Amino acid sequence: MKRFISFILLSFTGMALFAQSEELAMWSDEFDRAATVAEQLIFVQNVEQGNYAGAEEFYAKALTRLIVEYPDVTTLSERTAADSCARILASKLGEAKYNASAADLWKVVESFPNPLVKAEALIALGKADTDKAFLPQVVQLVKDWNAQPQSDRDSRERAERIIYGAIISLENYKDPTGYLPVFFVSTGWYAGRIKSQAEISLPNIMEDPTEPLLEVIGSPGYTYDIKHMALKTSERSSSPDDKKGAVAVAALAEGWKVSTNVPLQQRELAAMRKLALTVIRRCGTQDSSVYASIDKSYSNRGVDRQERLYVIDALKALASDEAVELLSSYLRELTERQRSGTFTNEDGVTARAIIPALGDIGKAAARTELLRVQQLPVWNFSNYRSLATQALQKLQ
């Protein structure tokens, strides 16, 4: 009985598919007879609404004809019909991942002036071009727009519509060569919504963008704000912690290579260094070169005094011999400031962060400096001695 029911169901399915095939053939024949683009659009819409299985060849045929006839389209109504037709055909061919139409989709990008048509074709190309034959062209298109800011409103809106399509196209391609062009959209001249889309698309292009972001951070050709954005992008990515740590180490080092007297830029640099220290605290690093940069951040008495506290937190998290050595040296310096009478309220905040940090790390190498705080008369006020006693009890 079950076999009989299955046979009946298969028969009905076969009949339905046959009927669909007959209808699709009819619309295809009517399309071939159409004298104008407006008439072609009617039959393309009929096929779209019919949702026929196996309609990809029809859409491909229709797009090829449209591209051939488009240069001869002169009236506004016909151009409007052509634009609508192109958008439907591109969308359907993209959904079908119809690789055979990739070349025609790129021709639409090149030959149709309407930015919405270009965008639709670009989006479809990222899905359909499974051989990635036109990926270099899409990448170059984004690079070109990135380098050519648009001044007047109309040209800007047109460019942003096209670049939106290109961003989604590169997201669909999921190829590493598309990562940096989209990254530079997120830092570029575009409106906020376009930059936001670039940020959303980036992790879908590459899960681990460490290599290209390190390239940005280490290159002398990019400004500090671009490097800061590269660090932020790495932090938001799905990269492993050790890779995020590597980007943060590079960013912290770069944060001390730039010198500026402009307050706004100084604050930006401090923010980048603090974020780098935060990532290092959270993700860790085995790169011993980081300690020279960390020491600079501690020694800096610039625009952001919180940077020292970020240093202490990072060193506490690293919990290495080098970290204990640096923290101990900072505590020794504070002891000398107590002796010389130059100890400030800010020094007090720093001391109350360093002493517990050394205790939490728990390495015996911190014992000498903690004993100084516990025993020397110059520390005989506030709760420093109590903190030192608690820290000494934690040492191994």
mmCIF file of C-alpha atoms in Angstrom:
data_model
loop_
_atom_site.group_PDB
_atom_site.id
_atom_site.type_symbol
_atom_site.label_atom_id
_atom_site.label_comp_id
_atom_site.label_asym_id
_atom_site.label_seq_id
_atom_site.Cartn_x
_atom_site.Cartn_y
_atom_site.Cartn_z
ATOM 1 C CA MET A 1 0.000 0.000 0.000
ATOM 2 C CA LYS A 2 2.768 2.398 0.953
ATOM 3 C CA ARG A 3 4.488 1.682 -2.371
ATOM 4 C CA PHE A 4 1.272 2.425 -4.219
ATOM 5 C CA ILE A 5 0.806 5.741 -2.392
ATOM 6 C CA SER A 6 4.442 6.677 -3.112
ATOM 7 C CA PHE A 7 3.904 5.826 -6.776
ATOM 8 C CA ILE A 8 0.809 8.036 -6.913
ATOM 9 C CA LEU A 9 2.648 10.932 -5.249
ATOM 10 C CA LEU A 10 5.585 10.603 -7.632
ATOM 11 C CA SER A 11 3.181 10.545 -10.536
ATOM 12 C CA PHE A 12 1.507 13.749 -9.403
ATOM 13 C CA THR A 13 4.915 15.368 -8.888
ATOM 14 C CA GLY A 14 5.996 14.328 -12.339
ATOM 15 C CA MET A 15 2.805 15.686 -13.852
ATOM 16 C CA ALA A 16 3.266 18.995 -12.029
ATOM 17 C CA LEU A 17 6.852 19.308 -13.222
ATOM 18 C CA PHE A 18 5.758 18.479 -16.755
ATOM 19 C CA ALA A 19 3.074 21.159 -16.591
ATOM 20 C CA GLN A 20 5.619 23.652 -15.275
ATOM 21 C CA SER A 21 8.001 22.736 -18.073
ATOM 22 C CA GLU A 22 5.250 23.275 -20.623
ATOM 23 C CA GLU A 23 4.379 26.687 -19.179
ATOM 24 C CA LEU A 24 8.029 27.732 -19.020
ATOM 25 C CA ALA A 25 8.503 26.712 -22.656
ATOM 26 C CA MET A 26 5.437 28.750 -23.602
ATOM 27 C CA TRP A 27 6.677 31.877 -21.836
ATOM 28 C CA SER A 28 10.123 31.379 -23.329
ATOM 29 C CA ASP A 29 8.590 31.178 -26.803
ATOM 30 C CA GLU A 30 6.546 34.334 -26.184
ATOM 31 C CA PHE A 31 9.663 36.079 -24.902
ATOM 32 C CA ASP A 32 11.468 35.251 -28.150
ATOM 33 C CA ARG A 33 8.594 36.852 -30.093
ATOM 34 C CA ALA A 34 8.611 40.050 -28.000
ATOM 35 C CA ALA A 35 9.368 43.131 -30.081
ATOM 36 C CA THR A 36 10.285 45.549 -27.268
ATOM 37 C CA VAL A 37 12.060 45.420 -23.923
ATOM 38 C CA ALA A 38 8.787 46.351 -22.223
ATOM 39 C CA GLU A 39 7.202 43.204 -23.699
ATOM 40 C CA GLN A 40 10.214 41.120 -22.676
ATOM 41 C CA LEU A 41 9.797 42.392 -19.108
ATOM 42 C CA ILE A 42 6.219 41.078 -18.988
ATOM 43 C CA PHE A 43 7.324 37.544 -19.819
ATOM 44 C CA VAL A 44 10.309 37.697 -17.467
ATOM 45 C CA GLN A 45 7.943 38.743 -14.673
ATOM 46 C CA ASN A 46 5.574 35.883 -15.565
ATOM 47 C CA VAL A 47 8.412 33.367 -15.259
ATOM 48 C CA GLU A 48 9.549 34.943 -12.000
ATOM 49 C CA GLN A 49 6.057 34.771 -10.527
ATOM 50 C CA GLY A 50 5.629 31.181 -11.732
ATOM 51 C CA ASN A 51 8.754 30.137 -9.802
ATOM 52 C CA TYR A 52 9.424 27.412 -12.364
ATOM 53 C CA ALA A 53 12.028 24.770 -11.679
ATOM 54 C CA GLY A 54 14.925 24.889 -14.122
ATOM 55 C CA ALA A 55 14.263 28.454 -15.271
ATOM 56 C CA GLU A 56 17.947 29.400 -15.120
ATOM 57 C CA GLU A 57 18.525 28.836 -18.814
ATOM 58 C CA PHE A 58 15.597 31.096 -19.631
ATOM 59 C CA TYR A 59 16.954 33.859 -17.380
ATOM 60 C CA ALA A 60 20.414 33.463 -18.886
ATOM 61 C CA LYS A 61 19.016 33.665 -22.426
ATOM 62 C CA ALA A 62 16.949 36.723 -21.528
ATOM 63 C CA LEU A 63 19.930 38.516 -19.990
ATOM 64 C CA THR A 64 22.129 37.856 -23.017
ATOM 65 C CA ARG A 65 19.462 39.297 -25.326
ATOM 66 C CA LEU A 66 18.938 42.317 -23.078
ATOM 67 C CA ILE A 67 22.661 43.134 -23.078
ATOM 68 C CA VAL A 68 22.812 42.898 -26.882
ATOM 69 C CA GLU A 69 19.761 45.107 -27.411
ATOM 70 C CA TYR A 70 20.371 47.618 -24.631
ATOM 71 C CA PRO A 71 22.590 50.020 -26.638
ATOM 72 C CA ASP A 72 19.672 50.562 -29.045
ATOM 73 C CA VAL A 73 17.185 51.401 -26.287
ATOM 74 C CA THR A 74 16.492 55.133 -26.461
ATOM 75 C CA THR A 75 13.173 56.016 -24.844
ATOM 76 C CA LEU A 76 12.791 56.540 -21.107
ATOM 77 C CA SER A 77 10.045 53.946 -20.789
ATOM 78 C CA GLU A 78 12.149 51.311 -22.533
ATOM 79 C CA ARG A 79 15.203 52.134 -20.387
ATOM 80 C CA THR A 80 13.074 51.842 -17.270
ATOM 81 C CA ALA A 81 11.806 48.463 -18.465
ATOM 82 C CA ALA A 82 15.365 47.372 -19.263
ATOM 83 C CA ASP A 83 16.543 48.347 -15.776
ATOM 84 C CA SER A 84 13.696 46.387 -14.156
ATOM 85 C CA CYS A 85 14.361 43.411 -16.379
ATOM 86 C CA ALA A 86 18.087 43.450 -15.643
ATOM 87 C CA ARG A 87 17.524 43.550 -11.890
ATOM 88 C CA ILE A 88 15.131 40.582 -11.961
ATOM 89 C CA LEU A 89 17.393 38.520 -14.204
ATOM 90 C CA ALA A 90 20.510 39.284 -12.158
ATOM 91 C CA SER A 91 18.763 38.412 -8.909
ATOM 92 C CA LYS A 92 17.417 35.093 -10.217
ATOM 93 C CA LEU A 93 20.729 34.066 -11.764
ATOM 94 C CA GLY A 94 22.506 34.920 -8.524
ATOM 95 C CA GLU A 95 20.038 32.843 -6.497
ATOM 96 C CA ALA A 96 20.659 29.931 -8.845
ATOM 97 C CA LYS A 97 24.470 30.395 -8.682
ATOM 98 C CA TYR A 98 24.394 30.159 -12.462
ATOM 99 C CA ASN A 99 28.099 30.357 -13.257
ATOM 100 C CA ALA A 100 27.573 30.370 -17.030
ATOM 101 C CA SER A 101 26.084 33.880 -16.769
ATOM 102 C CA ALA A 102 28.966 35.420 -14.790
ATOM 103 C CA ALA A 103 30.385 37.183 -17.839
ATOM 104 C CA ASP A 104 26.975 38.669 -18.691
ATOM 105 C CA LEU A 105 26.498 39.859 -15.114
ATOM 106 C CA TRP A 106 29.782 41.729 -15.319
ATOM 107 C CA LYS A 107 28.682 43.227 -18.663
ATOM 108 C CA VAL A 108 25.611 44.586 -16.860
ATOM 109 C CA VAL A 109 27.888 46.235 -14.286
ATOM 110 C CA GLU A 110 29.899 47.827 -17.077
ATOM 111 C CA SER A 111 27.129 48.854 -19.472
ATOM 112 C CA PHE A 112 24.078 49.823 -17.399
ATOM 113 C CA PRO A 113 24.369 53.342 -15.914
ATOM 114 C CA ASN A 114 21.648 52.844 -13.281
ATOM 115 C CA PRO A 115 23.477 52.320 -9.952
ATOM 116 C CA LEU A 116 20.740 50.050 -8.585
ATOM 117 C CA VAL A 117 21.128 47.773 -11.606
ATOM 118 C CA LYS A 118 24.901 47.737 -11.159
ATOM 119 C CA ALA A 119 24.480 46.893 -7.476
ATOM 120 C CA GLU A 120 22.081 44.027 -8.188
ATOM 121 C CA ALA A 121 24.419 42.603 -10.809
ATOM 122 C CA LEU A 122 27.390 42.866 -8.440
ATOM 123 C CA ILE A 123 25.505 41.068 -5.673
ATOM 124 C CA ALA A 124 24.477 38.315 -8.093
ATOM 125 C CA LEU A 125 28.011 38.033 -9.434
ATOM 126 C CA GLY A 126 29.345 37.232 -5.968
ATOM 127 C CA LYS A 127 26.954 34.276 -5.823
ATOM 128 C CA ALA A 128 27.077 33.073 -9.422
ATOM 129 C CA ASP A 129 30.778 33.499 -10.242
ATOM 130 C CA THR A 130 31.817 30.263 -8.559
ATOM 131 C CA ASP A 131 35.036 30.193 -10.598
ATOM 132 C CA LYS A 132 35.889 33.680 -9.266
ATOM 133 C CA ALA A 133 36.761 34.791 -12.795
ATOM 134 C CA PHE A 134 35.509 38.337 -12.148
ATOM 135 C CA LEU A 135 36.619 38.681 -8.527
ATOM 136 C CA PRO A 136 39.647 40.834 -9.496
ATOM 137 C CA GLN A 137 37.353 43.260 -11.326
ATOM 138 C CA VAL A 138 35.055 43.627 -8.310
ATOM 139 C CA VAL A 139 38.028 44.136 -5.992
ATOM 140 C CA GLN A 140 39.444 46.803 -8.298
ATOM 141 C CA LEU A 141 36.064 48.529 -8.533
ATOM 142 C CA VAL A 142 35.975 48.918 -4.734
ATOM 143 C CA LYS A 143 39.569 50.125 -4.646
ATOM 144 C CA ASP A 144 38.811 52.737 -7.282
ATOM 145 C CA TRP A 145 35.791 54.090 -5.395
ATOM 146 C CA ASN A 146 37.760 54.148 -2.145
ATOM 147 C CA ALA A 147 40.341 56.369 -3.792
ATOM 148 C CA GLN A 148 37.812 58.768 -5.364
ATOM 149 C CA PRO A 149 35.691 60.596 -2.762
ATOM 150 C CA GLN A 150 32.549 62.089 -4.282
ATOM 151 C CA SER A 151 31.835 65.724 -3.534
ATOM 152 C CA ASP A 152 28.282 66.533 -4.649
ATOM 153 C CA ARG A 153 25.269 64.752 -3.181
ATOM 154 C CA ASP A 154 24.006 63.081 -6.376
ATOM 155 C CA SER A 155 27.342 61.530 -7.313
ATOM 156 C CA ARG A 156 27.892 60.468 -3.702
ATOM 157 C CA GLU A 157 24.536 58.678 -3.494
ATOM 158 C CA ARG A 158 25.170 56.994 -6.835
ATOM 159 C CA ALA A 159 28.601 55.801 -5.744
ATOM 160 C CA GLU A 160 27.284 54.522 -2.425
ATOM 161 C CA ARG A 161 24.576 52.458 -4.124
ATOM 162 C CA ILE A 162 27.180 50.816 -6.312
ATOM 163 C CA ILE A 163 29.644 50.262 -3.465
ATOM 164 C CA TYR A 164 26.903 48.676 -1.371
ATOM 165 C CA GLY A 165 26.407 46.089 -4.095
ATOM 166 C CA ALA A 166 30.153 45.554 -4.328
ATOM 167 C CA ILE A 167 30.439 45.007 -0.553
ATOM 168 C CA ILE A 168 27.737 42.332 -0.622
ATOM 169 C CA SER A 169 29.350 40.855 -3.725
ATOM 170 C CA LEU A 170 32.684 40.442 -1.946
ATOM 171 C CA GLU A 171 30.882 39.060 1.085
ATOM 172 C CA ASN A 172 29.329 36.457 -1.216
ATOM 173 C CA TYR A 173 32.699 35.653 -2.807
ATOM 174 C CA LYS A 174 34.238 35.024 0.637
ATOM 175 C CA ASP A 175 37.735 35.469 -0.736
ATOM 176 C CA PRO A 176 40.632 37.010 1.266
ATOM 177 C CA THR A 177 41.489 39.417 -1.561
ATOM 178 C CA GLY A 178 38.229 41.217 -0.889
ATOM 179 C CA TYR A 179 38.922 41.824 2.783
ATOM 180 C CA LEU A 180 41.080 44.947 2.771
ATOM 181 C CA PRO A 181 39.045 46.795 0.106
ATOM 182 C CA VAL A 182 35.937 46.328 2.266
ATOM 183 C CA PHE A 183 37.922 47.251 5.395
ATOM 184 C CA PHE A 184 38.883 50.543 3.766
ATOM 185 C CA VAL A 185 35.233 51.173 2.951
ATOM 186 C CA SER A 186 34.596 50.990 6.715
ATOM 187 C CA THR A 187 37.224 53.695 7.262
ATOM 188 C CA GLY A 188 36.497 55.753 4.143
ATOM 189 C CA TRP A 189 34.463 58.729 2.965
ATOM 190 C CA TYR A 190 31.138 56.908 2.725
ATOM 191 C CA ALA A 191 27.944 57.513 4.723
ATOM 192 C CA GLY A 192 27.541 55.758 8.059
ATOM 193 C CA ARG A 193 25.151 53.108 6.735
ATOM 194 C CA ILE A 194 27.662 52.035 4.073
ATOM 195 C CA LYS A 195 30.515 51.910 6.576
ATOM 196 C CA SER A 196 28.313 49.921 8.953
ATOM 197 C CA GLN A 197 27.522 47.407 6.215
ATOM 198 C CA ALA A 198 31.241 47.037 5.514
ATOM 199 C CA GLU A 199 31.858 46.267 9.188
ATOM 200 C CA ILE A 200 29.049 43.700 9.153
ATOM 201 C CA SER A 201 30.379 42.046 5.987
ATOM 202 C CA LEU A 202 34.023 41.819 7.066
ATOM 203 C CA PRO A 203 33.712 38.754 9.329
ATOM 204 C CA ASN A 204 31.758 36.971 6.591
ATOM 205 C CA ILE A 205 34.641 37.477 4.156
ATOM 206 C CA MET A 206 37.347 36.176 6.517
ATOM 207 C CA GLU A 207 36.945 34.586 9.929
ATOM 208 C CA ASP A 208 40.609 35.166 10.743
ATOM 209 C CA PRO A 209 41.782 38.465 9.174
ATOM 210 C CA THR A 210 45.021 38.620 11.192
ATOM 211 C CA GLU A 211 47.339 38.702 8.185
ATOM 212 C CA PRO A 212 45.741 41.637 6.304
ATOM 213 C CA LEU A 213 45.180 43.611 9.522
ATOM 214 C CA LEU A 214 48.810 43.164 10.556
ATOM 215 C CA GLU A 215 49.711 44.453 7.103
ATOM 216 C CA VAL A 216 47.689 47.615 7.756
ATOM 217 C CA ILE A 217 49.086 48.169 11.247
ATOM 218 C CA GLY A 218 52.688 47.632 10.199
ATOM 219 C CA SER A 219 52.595 49.721 7.031
ATOM 220 C CA PRO A 220 53.977 53.286 7.178
ATOM 221 C CA GLY A 221 51.494 54.261 4.491
ATOM 222 C CA TYR A 222 48.467 54.284 6.813
ATOM 223 C CA THR A 223 47.520 56.859 9.420
ATOM 224 C CA TYR A 224 47.112 56.184 13.146
ATOM 225 C CA ASP A 225 43.304 56.261 12.940
ATOM 226 C CA ILE A 226 43.326 53.563 10.245
ATOM 227 C CA LYS A 227 45.628 51.436 12.400
ATOM 228 C CA HIS A 228 43.299 51.968 15.350
ATOM 229 C CA MET A 229 40.379 50.755 13.241
ATOM 230 C CA ALA A 230 42.405 47.692 12.231
ATOM 231 C CA LEU A 231 42.895 46.865 15.908
ATOM 232 C CA LYS A 232 39.166 47.315 16.614
ATOM 233 C CA THR A 233 38.329 45.085 13.654
ATOM 234 C CA SER A 234 40.675 42.377 14.915
ATOM 235 C CA GLU A 235 39.112 42.536 18.372
ATOM 236 C CA ARG A 236 35.617 42.031 16.892
ATOM 237 C CA SER A 237 36.727 39.200 14.594
ATOM 238 C CA SER A 238 36.548 35.445 15.140
ATOM 239 C CA SER A 239 40.333 35.127 15.144
ATOM 240 C CA PRO A 240 41.884 32.888 17.816
ATOM 241 C CA ASP A 241 43.073 34.675 20.942
ATOM 242 C CA ASP A 242 46.754 34.253 20.077
ATOM 243 C CA LYS A 243 46.157 35.969 16.730
ATOM 244 C CA LYS A 244 44.239 38.829 18.346
ATOM 245 C CA GLY A 245 47.094 39.156 20.806
ATOM 246 C CA ALA A 246 49.594 39.411 17.946
ATOM 247 C CA VAL A 247 47.625 42.247 16.349
ATOM 248 C CA ALA A 248 47.402 44.026 19.706
ATOM 249 C CA VAL A 249 51.164 43.732 20.273
ATOM 250 C CA ALA A 250 51.804 45.255 16.849
ATOM 251 C CA ALA A 251 49.272 48.043 17.470
ATOM 252 C CA LEU A 252 50.797 48.909 20.851
ATOM 253 C CA ALA A 253 54.235 49.194 19.262
ATOM 254 C CA GLU A 254 52.840 51.371 16.472
ATOM 255 C CA GLY A 255 51.189 53.560 19.077
ATOM 256 C CA TRP A 256 54.636 54.681 20.176
ATOM 257 C CA LYS A 257 56.044 55.256 16.710
ATOM 258 C CA VAL A 258 53.745 58.187 15.972
ATOM 259 C CA SER A 259 54.548 61.571 17.477
ATOM 260 C CA THR A 260 52.061 64.433 17.454
ATOM 261 C CA ASN A 261 51.318 67.629 19.379
ATOM 262 C CA VAL A 262 47.676 67.739 18.306
ATOM 263 C CA PRO A 263 45.513 66.938 21.365
ATOM 264 C CA LEU A 264 42.830 65.114 19.370
ATOM 265 C CA GLN A 265 45.433 62.874 17.760
ATOM 266 C CA GLN A 266 47.145 62.297 21.099
ATOM 267 C CA ARG A 267 43.868 61.084 22.568
ATOM 268 C CA GLU A 268 43.289 58.813 19.590
ATOM 269 C CA LEU A 269 46.731 57.277 20.000
ATOM 270 C CA ALA A 270 46.173 56.799 23.732
ATOM 271 C CA ALA A 271 42.829 55.134 23.009
ATOM 272 C CA MET A 272 44.525 52.766 20.550
ATOM 273 C CA ARG A 273 47.212 51.845 23.076
ATOM 274 C CA LYS A 274 44.631 51.283 25.815
ATOM 275 C CA LEU A 275 42.603 49.011 23.542
ATOM 276 C CA ALA A 276 45.790 47.126 22.632
ATOM 277 C CA LEU A 277 46.569 46.666 26.331
ATOM 278 C CA THR A 278 43.005 45.482 26.935
ATOM 279 C CA VAL A 279 43.287 42.869 24.178
ATOM 280 C CA ILE A 280 46.685 41.764 25.498
ATOM 281 C CA ARG A 281 45.190 41.379 28.977
ATOM 282 C CA ARG A 282 42.272 39.364 27.627
ATOM 283 C CA CYS A 283 44.010 37.285 24.966
ATOM 284 C CA GLY A 284 47.605 37.090 26.188
ATOM 285 C CA THR A 285 50.799 36.889 24.149
ATOM 286 C CA GLN A 286 54.072 34.985 24.110
ATOM 287 C CA ASP A 287 55.834 37.789 22.228
ATOM 288 C CA SER A 288 58.551 39.132 24.541
ATOM 289 C CA SER A 289 58.840 42.314 22.469
ATOM 290 C CA VAL A 290 55.607 43.527 24.034
ATOM 291 C CA TYR A 291 57.311 44.449 27.318
ATOM 292 C CA ALA A 292 59.258 47.342 25.796
ATOM 293 C CA SER A 293 56.007 48.852 24.515
ATOM 294 C CA ILE A 294 54.236 48.198 27.804
ATOM 295 C CA ASP A 295 57.038 49.952 29.677
ATOM 296 C CA LYS A 296 56.633 53.007 27.427
ATOM 297 C CA SER A 297 52.930 53.122 28.211
ATOM 298 C CA TYR A 298 53.672 53.042 31.929
ATOM 299 C CA SER A 299 56.394 55.680 31.714
ATOM 300 C CA ASN A 300 54.204 57.961 29.620
ATOM 301 C CA ARG A 301 52.746 60.924 31.512
ATOM 302 C CA GLY A 302 50.691 62.141 28.603
ATOM 303 C CA VAL A 303 47.083 63.034 28.034
ATOM 304 C CA ASP A 304 45.559 59.838 29.445
ATOM 305 C CA ARG A 305 46.721 58.944 32.943
ATOM 306 C CA GLN A 306 44.560 55.815 32.988
ATOM 307 C CA GLU A 307 47.009 54.194 30.601
ATOM 308 C CA ARG A 308 49.198 53.198 33.572
ATOM 309 C CA LEU A 309 46.334 51.268 35.120
ATOM 310 C CA TYR A 310 45.783 49.454 31.829
ATOM 311 C CA VAL A 311 49.479 48.536 31.887
ATOM 312 C CA ILE A 312 49.211 47.098 35.386
ATOM 313 C CA ASP A 313 46.138 45.042 34.451
ATOM 314 C CA ALA A 314 47.877 43.692 31.337
ATOM 315 C CA LEU A 315 51.027 42.733 33.248
ATOM 316 C CA LYS A 316 48.962 41.076 35.966
ATOM 317 C CA ALA A 317 47.160 38.987 33.325
ATOM 318 C CA LEU A 318 50.393 38.037 31.563
ATOM 319 C CA ALA A 319 51.804 36.896 34.937
ATOM 320 C CA SER A 320 55.238 36.213 33.440
ATOM 321 C CA ASP A 321 58.690 36.687 34.950
ATOM 322 C CA GLU A 322 59.057 39.793 32.779
ATOM 323 C CA ALA A 323 55.751 41.127 34.085
ATOM 324 C CA VAL A 324 56.865 40.685 37.711
ATOM 325 C CA GLU A 325 60.189 42.334 36.935
ATOM 326 C CA LEU A 326 58.487 45.404 35.454
ATOM 327 C CA LEU A 327 55.904 45.727 38.218
ATOM 328 C CA SER A 328 58.600 45.356 40.859
ATOM 329 C CA SER A 329 60.665 48.071 39.213
ATOM 330 C CA TYR A 330 57.655 50.380 39.193
ATOM 331 C CA LEU A 331 57.060 49.703 42.893
ATOM 332 C CA ARG A 332 60.749 50.370 43.629
ATOM 333 C CA GLU A 333 60.449 53.702 41.821
ATOM 334 C CA LEU A 334 57.428 54.591 43.939
ATOM 335 C CA THR A 335 59.403 53.763 47.079
ATOM 336 C CA GLU A 336 62.095 56.208 45.952
ATOM 337 C CA ARG A 337 59.452 58.852 45.382
ATOM 338 C CA GLN A 338 58.225 58.286 48.919
ATOM 339 C CA ARG A 339 61.754 58.799 50.197
ATOM 340 C CA SER A 340 62.273 61.974 48.173
ATOM 341 C CA GLY A 341 58.960 63.466 49.177
ATOM 342 C CA THR A 342 57.698 63.684 45.577
ATOM 343 C CA PHE A 343 55.004 61.021 45.980
ATOM 344 C CA THR A 344 51.661 62.274 44.571
ATOM 345 C CA ASN A 345 48.032 61.258 44.786
ATOM 346 C CA GLU A 346 48.376 59.748 41.332
ATOM 347 C CA ASP A 347 51.321 57.690 42.603
ATOM 348 C CA GLY A 348 49.065 56.476 45.399
ATOM 349 C CA VAL A 349 46.489 55.190 42.913
ATOM 350 C CA THR A 350 49.269 53.428 41.012
ATOM 351 C CA ALA A 351 50.730 51.837 44.148
ATOM 352 C CA ARG A 352 47.334 50.534 45.247
ATOM 353 C CA ALA A 353 47.045 48.797 41.835
ATOM 354 C CA ILE A 354 50.600 47.394 41.660
ATOM 355 C CA ILE A 355 50.828 45.866 45.138
ATOM 356 C CA PRO A 356 47.759 43.573 44.819
ATOM 357 C CA ALA A 357 48.749 42.720 41.239
ATOM 358 C CA LEU A 358 52.098 41.361 42.417
ATOM 359 C CA GLY A 359 50.310 39.332 45.046
ATOM 360 C CA ASP A 360 47.831 37.910 42.540
ATOM 361 C CA ILE A 361 50.655 36.848 40.207
ATOM 362 C CA GLY A 362 52.195 35.089 43.201
ATOM 363 C CA LYS A 363 55.823 34.854 42.071
ATOM 364 C CA ALA A 364 58.562 34.989 44.711
ATOM 365 C CA ALA A 365 60.534 37.508 42.657
ATOM 366 C CA ALA A 366 58.175 40.217 43.941
ATOM 367 C CA ARG A 367 59.072 39.593 47.579
ATOM 368 C CA THR A 368 61.862 42.166 47.967
ATOM 369 C CA GLU A 369 59.846 45.181 46.808
ATOM 370 C CA LEU A 370 56.758 44.114 48.711
ATOM 371 C CA LEU A 371 58.874 43.812 51.878
ATOM 372 C CA ARG A 372 60.103 47.375 51.377
ATOM 373 C CA VAL A 373 56.514 48.598 51.389
ATOM 374 C CA GLN A 374 55.651 46.474 54.398
ATOM 375 C CA GLN A 375 58.677 47.478 56.494
ATOM 376 C CA LEU A 376 59.984 50.906 55.488
ATOM 377 C CA PRO A 377 58.743 53.866 57.562
ATOM 378 C CA VAL A 378 58.182 55.988 54.451
ATOM 379 C CA TRP A 379 55.176 53.771 53.624
ATOM 380 C CA ASN A 380 53.718 54.223 57.101
ATOM 381 C CA PHE A 381 50.389 55.736 56.119
ATOM 382 C CA SER A 382 47.187 54.860 54.266
ATOM 383 C CA ASN A 383 46.724 51.092 53.737
ATOM 384 C CA TYR A 384 49.868 50.364 51.706
ATOM 385 C CA ARG A 385 51.461 48.176 54.382
ATOM 386 C CA SER A 386 48.277 46.151 54.776
ATOM 387 C CA LEU A 387 48.100 45.612 51.022
ATOM 388 C CA ALA A 388 51.748 44.527 50.969
ATOM 389 C CA THR A 389 51.174 42.057 53.796
ATOM 390 C CA GLN A 390 48.231 40.525 51.962
ATOM 391 C CA ALA A 391 50.268 40.312 48.748
ATOM 392 C CA LEU A 392 53.252 38.647 50.504
ATOM 393 C CA GLN A 393 50.952 35.964 51.867
ATOM 394 C CA LYS A 394 50.043 34.970 48.298
ATOM 395 C CA LEU A 395 53.612 34.508 47.084
ATOM 396 C CA GLN A 396 54.779 30.991 46.346
#
